[in-house]
Tab-separated table of C-alpha atoms in Angstrom:
chain	number	residue	atom	x	y	z
A	1	MET	CA	-32.230	165.908	210.883
A	2	ILE	CA	-34.788	168.604	210.186
A	3	ARG	CA	-37.934	167.329	208.458
A	4	TYR	CA	-40.281	169.673	206.665
A	5	VAL	CA	-43.957	169.438	205.858
A	6	ASP	CA	-45.314	171.886	203.303
A	7	GLY	CA	-48.807	172.941	202.338
A	8	VAL	CA	-50.637	172.691	205.653
A	9	THR	CA	-52.249	174.970	208.233
A	10	ILE	CA	-52.902	174.382	211.918
A	11	SER	CA	-56.457	175.609	211.707
A	12	ARG	CA	-58.097	175.074	215.103
A	13	ILE	CA	-57.207	173.951	218.620
A	14	ALA	CA	-59.573	173.059	221.469
A	15	CYS	CA	-58.930	171.557	224.895
A	16	ALA	CA	-60.964	169.624	227.447
A	17	LEU	CA	-60.363	169.203	231.173
A	18	PRO	CA	-62.196	167.363	233.928
A	19	LYS	CA	-64.109	169.796	236.179
A	20	GLN	CA	-62.653	168.268	239.307
A	21	GLN	CA	-59.652	170.206	240.634
A	22	LEU	CA	-57.894	168.923	243.742
A	23	SER	CA	-54.917	170.023	245.789
A	24	ILE	CA	-52.552	167.116	246.362
A	25	SER	CA	-53.520	166.911	250.034
A	26	GLU	CA	-57.135	166.497	248.916
A	27	TYR	CA	-56.181	164.076	246.147
A	28	ALA	CA	-53.679	161.963	248.080
A	29	PRO	CA	-54.343	162.543	251.816
A	30	ASN	CA	-52.543	159.276	252.581
A	31	LEU	CA	-49.305	160.806	251.200
A	32	PHE	CA	-49.488	164.535	251.913
A	33	ASP	CA	-50.686	166.608	254.824
A	34	GLU	CA	-51.321	170.302	254.169
A	35	LYS	CA	-47.788	171.329	255.020
A	36	SER	CA	-46.026	168.750	252.844
A	37	ALA	CA	-48.539	169.349	250.030
A	38	LYS	CA	-47.766	173.045	250.097
A	39	ARG	CA	-44.048	172.399	249.997
A	40	MET	CA	-44.374	169.925	247.124
A	41	ALA	CA	-46.655	172.291	245.177
A	42	LYS	CA	-44.210	175.150	245.624
A	43	GLY	CA	-41.478	173.013	244.078
A	44	THR	CA	-43.422	171.419	241.231
A	45	GLY	CA	-45.683	174.415	240.610
A	46	PHE	CA	-48.757	172.174	240.650
A	47	SER	CA	-51.046	173.612	243.327
A	48	LYS	CA	-54.035	171.728	241.925
A	49	LEU	CA	-54.541	168.733	239.677
A	50	ARG	CA	-57.367	168.038	237.242
A	51	ILE	CA	-58.592	164.541	237.974
A	52	ALA	CA	-61.163	162.770	235.827
A	53	PRO	CA	-63.869	160.688	237.480
A	54	GLU	CA	-63.345	156.908	237.105
A	55	GLU	CA	-65.838	156.640	234.270
A	56	VAL	CA	-64.340	159.479	232.176
A	57	THR	CA	-61.617	158.308	229.797
A	58	THR	CA	-59.001	160.018	227.636
A	59	ALA	CA	-61.211	159.369	224.601
A	60	ASP	CA	-64.121	161.123	226.357
A	61	LEU	CA	-62.005	164.240	226.957
A	62	CYS	CA	-60.600	164.237	223.421
A	63	ALA	CA	-64.051	163.669	221.878
A	64	VAL	CA	-65.405	166.768	223.629
A	65	ALA	CA	-62.484	168.833	222.317
A	66	ALA	CA	-62.953	167.286	218.859
A	67	GLU	CA	-66.603	168.338	218.760
A	68	ARG	CA	-65.389	171.930	219.110
A	69	VAL	CA	-62.807	171.816	216.317
A	70	LEU	CA	-65.201	169.948	214.000
A	71	GLY	CA	-67.999	172.473	214.527
A	72	GLY	CA	-69.350	173.682	211.162
A	73	ILE	CA	-67.007	171.353	209.244
A	74	ASP	CA	-68.257	168.812	206.727
A	75	ARG	CA	-67.147	165.710	208.634
A	76	SER	CA	-67.196	163.522	205.544
A	77	ARG	CA	-64.150	165.489	204.342
A	78	ILE	CA	-61.945	164.397	207.267
A	79	GLY	CA	-59.452	161.941	205.793
A	80	SER	CA	-57.523	160.822	208.863
A	81	LEU	CA	-57.910	160.624	212.615
A	82	VAL	CA	-54.743	160.489	214.714
A	83	PHE	CA	-55.112	159.740	218.418
A	84	VAL	CA	-51.999	160.215	220.561
A	85	THR	CA	-52.300	158.653	223.998
A	86	GLN	CA	-50.759	156.248	226.466
A	87	THR	CA	-54.052	155.704	228.214
A	88	PRO	CA	-56.329	154.449	225.420
A	89	ASP	CA	-59.789	153.102	226.187
A	90	TYR	CA	-58.728	149.759	224.744
A	91	THR	CA	-55.482	148.032	223.898
A	92	VAL	CA	-57.426	146.199	221.167
A	93	PRO	CA	-58.934	147.670	219.034
A	94	ALA	CA	-57.202	151.008	218.495
A	95	THR	CA	-59.354	153.614	220.236
A	96	SER	CA	-59.150	155.899	217.174
A	97	HIS	CA	-61.602	153.551	215.397
A	98	VAL	CA	-64.128	153.955	218.171
A	99	LEU	CA	-63.619	157.732	218.019
A	100	GLN	CA	-64.143	157.729	214.230
A	101	ASP	CA	-67.630	156.341	214.790
A	102	ARG	CA	-68.334	158.475	217.839
A	103	LEU	CA	-67.404	161.657	215.931
A	104	HIS	CA	-69.513	160.616	212.899
A	105	LEU	CA	-66.548	160.819	210.533
A	106	GLY	CA	-67.790	158.285	207.981
A	107	ASN	CA	-65.893	155.199	206.896
A	108	ASP	CA	-63.275	156.617	204.512
A	109	VAL	CA	-60.943	157.482	207.351
A	110	LEU	CA	-57.446	156.298	208.217
A	111	CYS	CA	-57.405	155.783	211.995
A	112	LEU	CA	-54.158	155.711	213.892
A	113	ASP	CA	-53.374	155.380	217.604
A	114	ILE	CA	-49.908	156.656	218.482
A	115	ASN	CA	-48.371	155.507	221.762
A	116	GLU	CA	-46.458	158.611	222.844
A	117	GLY	CA	-46.625	160.886	225.884
A	118	CYS	CA	-44.765	164.090	226.721
A	119	SER	CA	-43.444	164.590	223.184
A	120	GLY	CA	-46.609	163.131	221.658
A	121	TRP	CA	-48.389	166.220	220.395
A	122	VAL	CA	-45.416	167.095	218.184
A	123	THR	CA	-45.172	163.483	216.954
A	124	GLY	CA	-48.900	163.559	216.242
A	125	LEU	CA	-48.652	166.919	214.513
A	126	TYR	CA	-45.917	165.641	212.202
A	127	THR	CA	-47.948	162.537	211.343
A	128	ALA	CA	-51.160	164.523	210.900
A	129	THR	CA	-49.563	167.179	208.697
A	130	LEU	CA	-47.965	164.507	206.492
A	131	LEU	CA	-51.332	162.771	206.122
A	132	CYS	CA	-52.973	166.100	205.331
A	133	GLN	CA	-50.337	166.866	202.729
A	134	THR	CA	-50.533	163.494	200.965
A	135	THR	CA	-54.347	163.301	200.924
A	136	ASP	CA	-55.136	167.018	200.569
A	137	ALA	CA	-57.848	166.454	203.167
A	138	PRO	CA	-58.339	167.790	206.718
A	139	VAL	CA	-56.932	165.696	209.567
A	140	CYS	CA	-58.176	165.577	213.131
A	141	LEU	CA	-55.373	165.169	215.672
A	142	LEU	CA	-56.426	164.181	219.181
A	143	ALA	CA	-53.874	164.127	222.003
A	144	GLY	CA	-54.395	163.512	225.675
A	145	ASP	CA	-54.050	161.266	228.655
A	146	THR	CA	-55.685	160.354	231.936
A	147	PRO	CA	-52.527	159.476	233.851
A	148	SER	CA	-54.475	159.547	237.135
A	149	LYS	CA	-55.750	156.081	236.208
A	150	THR	CA	-52.230	154.654	236.081
A	151	THR	CA	-50.675	156.036	239.274
A	152	ALA	CA	-50.171	153.856	242.364
A	153	LEU	CA	-52.080	155.134	245.384
A	154	ASP	CA	-48.903	155.156	247.479
A	155	ASP	CA	-46.546	156.845	244.978
A	156	ARG	CA	-45.667	160.412	245.963
A	157	ALA	CA	-43.781	161.118	242.733
A	158	THR	CA	-46.657	160.440	240.341
A	159	ARG	CA	-49.609	161.352	242.593
A	160	SER	CA	-48.262	164.887	243.005
A	161	ILE	CA	-47.803	165.927	239.376
A	162	PHE	CA	-50.088	164.284	236.825
A	163	GLY	CA	-53.335	165.830	235.630
A	164	ASP	CA	-55.876	164.572	233.079
A	165	ALA	CA	-56.623	166.394	229.821
A	166	GLY	CA	-57.642	165.968	226.198
A	167	THR	CA	-57.075	168.157	223.144
A	168	ALA	CA	-58.046	168.354	219.498
A	169	THR	CA	-56.145	170.031	216.678
A	170	LEU	CA	-57.532	170.436	213.168
A	171	ILE	CA	-54.994	170.417	210.333
A	172	VAL	CA	-56.144	171.551	206.897
A	173	PRO	CA	-54.427	172.008	203.518
A	174	GLY	CA	-52.790	175.456	203.479
A	175	LYS	CA	-49.617	177.365	202.839
A	176	ASP	CA	-47.448	176.827	205.891
A	177	ARG	CA	-44.128	175.024	205.925
A	178	LEU	CA	-43.359	173.424	209.258
A	179	PRO	CA	-39.912	172.250	210.375
A	180	PHE	CA	-39.645	169.320	212.795
A	181	LEU	CA	-36.865	167.639	214.758
A	182	PHE	CA	-37.208	164.324	216.597
A	183	LYS	CA	-34.863	162.526	218.955
A	184	SER	CA	-35.142	159.109	220.570
A	185	TYR	CA	-33.183	157.766	223.549
A	186	GLY	CA	-34.643	154.290	223.874
A	187	GLU	CA	-31.841	153.171	226.162
A	188	ARG	CA	-33.636	154.969	228.992
A	189	PRO	CA	-37.154	153.442	229.115
A	190	ASP	CA	-36.997	153.201	232.929
A	191	ALA	CA	-37.148	156.978	233.396
A	192	ILE	CA	-40.928	156.785	232.919
A	193	LEU	CA	-42.317	153.306	232.638
A	194	LEU	CA	-45.631	151.493	232.714
A	195	ALA	CA	-45.429	147.741	232.149
A	196	ASN	CA	-47.765	145.568	230.132
A	197	TYR	CA	-49.940	142.737	231.416
A	198	TYR	CA	-47.691	139.992	230.116
A	199	GLN	CA	-44.663	141.512	231.854
A	200	TYR	CA	-46.698	141.711	235.031
A	201	ARG	CA	-47.782	138.096	234.602
A	202	GLN	CA	-44.179	136.948	234.184
A	203	GLU	CA	-42.740	138.837	237.116
A	204	PRO	CA	-45.066	140.988	239.197
A	205	SER	CA	-43.344	143.798	241.071
A	206	LYS	CA	-44.241	146.977	242.893
A	207	THR	CA	-42.426	149.379	240.572
A	208	GLY	CA	-40.711	149.362	237.179
A	209	VAL	CA	-41.050	146.477	234.721
A	210	GLY	CA	-43.680	144.157	236.151
A	211	SER	CA	-45.737	146.834	237.870
A	212	LEU	CA	-49.109	147.866	236.525
A	213	PHE	CA	-48.560	151.423	237.729
A	214	VAL	CA	-46.510	154.143	236.126
A	215	SER	CA	-43.163	154.874	237.758
A	216	LEU	CA	-40.802	157.744	237.189
A	217	ASP	CA	-37.200	158.554	238.001
A	218	GLY	CA	-37.125	162.268	238.777
A	219	GLY	CA	-33.342	162.554	238.712
A	220	ALA	CA	-33.028	160.885	235.303
A	221	ILE	CA	-35.740	163.158	233.887
A	222	MET	CA	-34.043	166.257	235.279
A	223	ASP	CA	-30.702	165.249	233.724
A	224	PHE	CA	-32.418	164.658	230.375
A	225	SER	CA	-34.319	167.960	230.566
A	226	LEU	CA	-31.128	169.920	231.155
A	227	ASP	CA	-28.782	168.103	228.781
A	228	GLU	CA	-30.396	166.484	225.734
A	229	VAL	CA	-33.414	168.810	225.589
A	230	PRO	CA	-31.586	172.181	225.439
A	231	ALA	CA	-29.002	170.601	223.100
A	232	ALA	CA	-31.800	169.524	220.726
A	233	ILE	CA	-33.422	172.979	220.856
A	234	GLU	CA	-30.073	174.602	220.069
A	235	LYS	CA	-29.471	172.180	217.195
A	236	PHE	CA	-32.917	172.919	215.775
A	237	LEU	CA	-32.405	176.689	215.967
A	238	GLU	CA	-28.964	176.440	214.431
A	239	ALA	CA	-30.283	174.350	211.526
A	240	GLU	CA	-33.078	176.870	210.994
A	241	GLN	CA	-30.601	179.742	211.244
A	242	LEU	CA	-32.472	181.285	214.135
A	243	THR	CA	-31.255	182.789	217.384
A	244	LYS	CA	-32.860	182.100	220.742
A	245	GLU	CA	-34.252	185.648	220.664
A	246	ASP	CA	-36.003	184.998	217.329
A	247	VAL	CA	-38.382	182.643	219.121
A	248	SER	CA	-41.412	184.508	220.514
A	249	VAL	CA	-42.486	181.717	222.896
A	250	TYR	CA	-41.055	178.341	223.868
A	251	ALA	CA	-44.223	176.259	224.275
A	252	CYS	CA	-42.739	173.353	226.181
A	253	HIS	CA	-44.197	170.217	227.675
A	254	GLN	CA	-45.405	171.097	231.176
A	255	ALA	CA	-43.202	168.598	233.013
A	256	ASN	CA	-43.184	170.747	236.142
A	257	LYS	CA	-42.198	174.295	237.072
A	258	LEU	CA	-38.766	173.364	238.423
A	259	ILE	CA	-37.874	171.645	235.149
A	260	LEU	CA	-39.186	174.495	232.966
A	261	ASN	CA	-37.417	177.205	234.990
A	262	SER	CA	-34.184	175.208	234.976
A	263	LEU	CA	-34.528	174.587	231.237
A	264	ALA	CA	-34.981	178.331	230.614
A	265	ASP	CA	-31.891	179.062	232.746
A	266	LYS	CA	-29.881	176.431	230.887
A	267	LEU	CA	-30.976	177.796	227.513
A	268	GLY	CA	-30.186	181.320	228.640
A	269	VAL	CA	-33.632	182.704	227.860
A	270	VAL	CA	-35.846	184.611	230.284
A	271	ARG	CA	-38.201	182.330	232.190
A	272	GLU	CA	-41.257	184.236	230.910
A	273	LYS	CA	-40.468	182.957	227.433
A	274	VAL	CA	-40.828	179.360	228.642
A	275	PRO	CA	-44.269	179.709	230.220
A	276	PHE	CA	-45.493	177.377	232.921
A	277	THR	CA	-49.284	177.584	232.637
A	278	SER	CA	-50.405	174.264	234.120
A	279	GLY	CA	-50.190	175.069	237.825
A	280	GLU	CA	-53.875	174.260	238.306
A	281	ILE	CA	-54.005	171.356	235.844
A	282	GLY	CA	-50.951	169.142	236.375
A	283	ASN	CA	-48.517	167.567	233.936
A	284	GLU	CA	-50.879	166.701	231.078
A	285	SER	CA	-48.647	164.397	229.029
A	286	SER	CA	-49.355	164.834	225.282
A	287	ALA	CA	-52.092	167.431	225.936
A	288	SER	CA	-49.635	169.919	227.424
A	289	ILE	CA	-48.529	171.956	224.400
A	290	PRO	CA	-52.036	172.768	223.069
A	291	LEU	CA	-52.963	173.825	226.632
A	292	VAL	CA	-49.942	176.151	226.866
A	293	LEU	CA	-50.824	177.681	223.509
A	294	GLN	CA	-54.439	178.109	224.587
A	295	ALA	CA	-53.320	179.789	227.826
A	296	GLU	CA	-50.907	182.126	226.041
A	297	GLU	CA	-53.309	183.096	223.259
A	298	GLY	CA	-54.059	186.803	223.468
A	299	ILE	CA	-51.182	187.266	225.934
A	300	ALA	CA	-47.964	186.245	224.181
A	301	ASP	CA	-46.819	186.763	220.599
A	302	LEU	CA	-47.627	183.423	218.954
A	303	SER	CA	-46.055	184.214	215.592
A	304	ARG	CA	-42.802	182.309	216.113
A	305	VAL	CA	-43.524	179.528	218.567
A	306	LEU	CA	-41.056	176.761	219.206
A	307	CYS	CA	-43.018	173.761	220.482
A	308	CYS	CA	-40.938	171.252	222.414
A	309	GLY	CA	-42.298	168.015	223.828
A	310	PHE	CA	-39.864	165.938	225.873
A	311	GLY	CA	-40.017	163.014	228.232
A	312	VAL	CA	-41.206	159.425	228.153
A	313	GLY	CA	-39.203	157.268	225.746
A	314	LEU	CA	-37.048	159.066	226.402
A	315	SER	CA	-37.896	161.232	223.433
A	316	ILE	CA	-37.959	164.784	222.128
A	317	GLY	CA	-40.182	166.368	219.473
A	318	ILE	CA	-39.624	169.937	218.306
A	319	CYS	CA	-41.441	172.021	215.731
A	320	MET	CA	-41.815	175.687	214.950
A	321	ALA	CA	-45.038	177.308	213.822
A	322	ASP	CA	-46.973	180.534	213.508
A	323	PHE	CA	-50.197	180.237	215.511
A	324	THR	CA	-51.509	183.750	214.863
A	325	LYS	CA	-54.080	182.470	212.379
A	326	THR	CA	-55.025	179.430	214.426
A	327	GLU	CA	-58.502	179.596	215.989
A	328	PHE	CA	-58.270	178.832	219.696
A	329	LEU	CA	-61.622	177.486	220.768
A	330	GLY	CA	-61.066	177.441	224.506
A	331	VAL	CA	-61.176	174.848	227.247
A	332	VAL	CA	-64.308	172.751	227.747
A	333	GLU	CA	-64.862	171.328	231.229
A	334	ILE	CA	-66.628	168.029	231.627
B	1	MET	CA	-19.668	179.009	243.243
B	2	THR	CA	-18.329	180.069	246.642
B	3	LYS	CA	-19.281	178.216	249.813
B	4	GLU	CA	-21.422	181.164	250.884
B	5	GLN	CA	-23.292	181.265	247.578
B	6	PHE	CA	-23.795	177.511	247.761
B	7	LEU	CA	-25.186	177.616	251.296
B	8	THR	CA	-27.596	180.402	250.348
B	9	LYS	CA	-28.801	178.517	247.274
B	10	MET	CA	-29.163	175.280	249.219
B	11	GLN	CA	-31.125	176.926	251.995
B	12	ASP	CA	-33.380	179.182	249.906
B	13	GLU	CA	-33.870	177.260	246.677
B	14	VAL	CA	-33.053	173.579	247.084
B	15	LEU	CA	-34.229	172.986	250.660
B	16	ASP	CA	-36.568	175.990	250.946
B	17	ARG	CA	-35.890	176.070	254.689
B	18	GLU	CA	-35.809	178.801	257.314
B	19	ASP	CA	-33.324	177.303	259.774
B	20	GLU	CA	-29.720	177.947	258.886
B	21	ILE	CA	-27.504	175.229	257.528
B	22	THR	CA	-23.716	174.856	257.606
B	23	MET	CA	-21.277	172.717	255.683
B	24	GLU	CA	-21.301	170.346	258.664
B	25	SER	CA	-25.086	169.918	258.789
B	26	ASN	CA	-26.112	166.267	258.592
B	27	LEU	CA	-28.527	165.546	255.763
B	28	ASP	CA	-30.227	162.922	257.939
B	29	GLU	CA	-31.251	165.685	260.320
B	30	ILE	CA	-32.617	168.001	257.644
B	31	GLU	CA	-36.319	167.319	257.252
B	32	GLU	CA	-36.406	169.132	253.889
B	33	TRP	CA	-33.782	166.862	252.272
B	34	ASP	CA	-36.414	164.805	250.423
B	35	SER	CA	-37.010	163.574	246.859
B	36	LEU	CA	-38.012	167.074	245.714
B	37	ALA	CA	-34.825	168.621	247.173
B	38	PHE	CA	-32.781	165.828	245.579
B	39	VAL	CA	-34.105	166.680	242.096
B	40	SER	CA	-33.738	170.379	242.824
B	41	PHE	CA	-30.085	169.802	243.801
B	42	ILE	CA	-29.463	167.973	240.506
B	43	ALA	CA	-30.992	170.949	238.651
B	44	MET	CA	-28.897	173.460	240.607
B	45	ALA	CA	-25.701	171.466	240.003
B	46	ASN	CA	-26.438	171.419	236.276
B	47	THR	CA	-27.604	175.000	235.730
B	48	ALA	CA	-25.415	176.874	238.245
B	49	ALA	CA	-22.255	174.743	238.228
B	50	GLY	CA	-22.507	172.908	234.900
B	51	LYS	CA	-22.114	169.534	236.636
B	52	LYS	CA	-23.932	166.306	235.949
B	53	VAL	CA	-23.813	164.603	239.341
B	54	ASP	CA	-23.897	160.893	240.134
B	55	HIS	CA	-27.356	160.226	241.599
B	56	ALA	CA	-26.315	157.286	243.773
B	57	ALA	CA	-23.412	159.264	245.238
B	58	VAL	CA	-25.709	162.198	246.024
B	59	LYS	CA	-28.145	159.843	247.742
B	60	ASN	CA	-25.266	158.464	249.835
B	61	ALA	CA	-23.947	161.876	250.868
B	62	ALA	CA	-23.985	162.482	254.625
B	63	THR	CA	-23.441	166.240	254.965
B	64	ILE	CA	-24.118	169.512	253.159
B	65	GLY	CA	-20.358	169.797	252.664
B	66	GLU	CA	-20.321	166.513	250.736
B	67	LEU	CA	-22.951	167.915	248.386
B	68	TYR	CA	-20.782	170.985	247.837
B	69	ALA	CA	-17.887	168.708	246.845
B	70	PHE	CA	-19.940	167.404	243.879
B	71	LEU	CA	-19.961	170.887	242.383
B	72	GLN	CA	-16.163	171.232	242.318
């Protein structure tokens, strides 16, 4: 099902990254020596990871990016704040409330935390554009994660790919019409899983349900990335009566380089059209698509961008937009 | 995919290894046959041969030749 939102504009995008950049042998010397780190990085494409200090949270990164997109804006006009993350500062209350106060948005704001990861920016964009449309007021969409805080110190799979990042996107009333497609495959939660405290309390375990660390099944994610994801992209293009060549850039979730290259091959599009730009950041969960767009700004044609988030859920979020009028405000390092 | 093409792809892309492999090579003796190579093999099977392979069976394979059989 294609869903449309009319009367909006993606006005501004800003990103924030931790200053600290580590190779995986520096980050996880207990798991990788220089040789094995080099081999792993060649495969995943992640030669360095951005890792936030213990005291820096996802909300901190997103707040810094938000300050950029809110610059010069009358903050009392912001009607809604959407915060997409799986690493909130708090489980209770929703961290978006704390951010509303921190960003001086006033009290007439709908605050919403959305628990979504790899596909989360697209989910957040759909929600934010709908809120913008119904209220005729600007919406601040924050998306990011600090997955480094959820990885087990002895897990090669997660300690070699995840990086921390935060982003902010400002949606304002405008003239664009955005098409969206969402897919959910909730029968496969184990592909990427992080249990809750009560599950841990019932049955503590080292991985999977009952573990307090994130676990991932690389094989299951690869299957998903090469079957359901290209099928969803093809369905979206068909519904929109577009060919694969009509898309100027496929701004995809930065799962890893092997997945993105394989996805491009499976789709039958040149790899350059599915850019992997996070080699010195890491897999940034819901922050990935704004970071790809930021990296490609001024380089690629951003007039017909297909954004595709895919992963944890498992889930897929696709939308198509023209970013040529969007103001890209850069990457702030903290 | 011919056997020769498969061996080249396995050596250069999946295993990223300099020493030559044969269909008889034991996976236990190949240092590069790790979790990364496993995922890379699944990707190669899907994109180059259009096959969705059984993960458990791949993990139980003993030789390079057994991996080739999954692509048939």
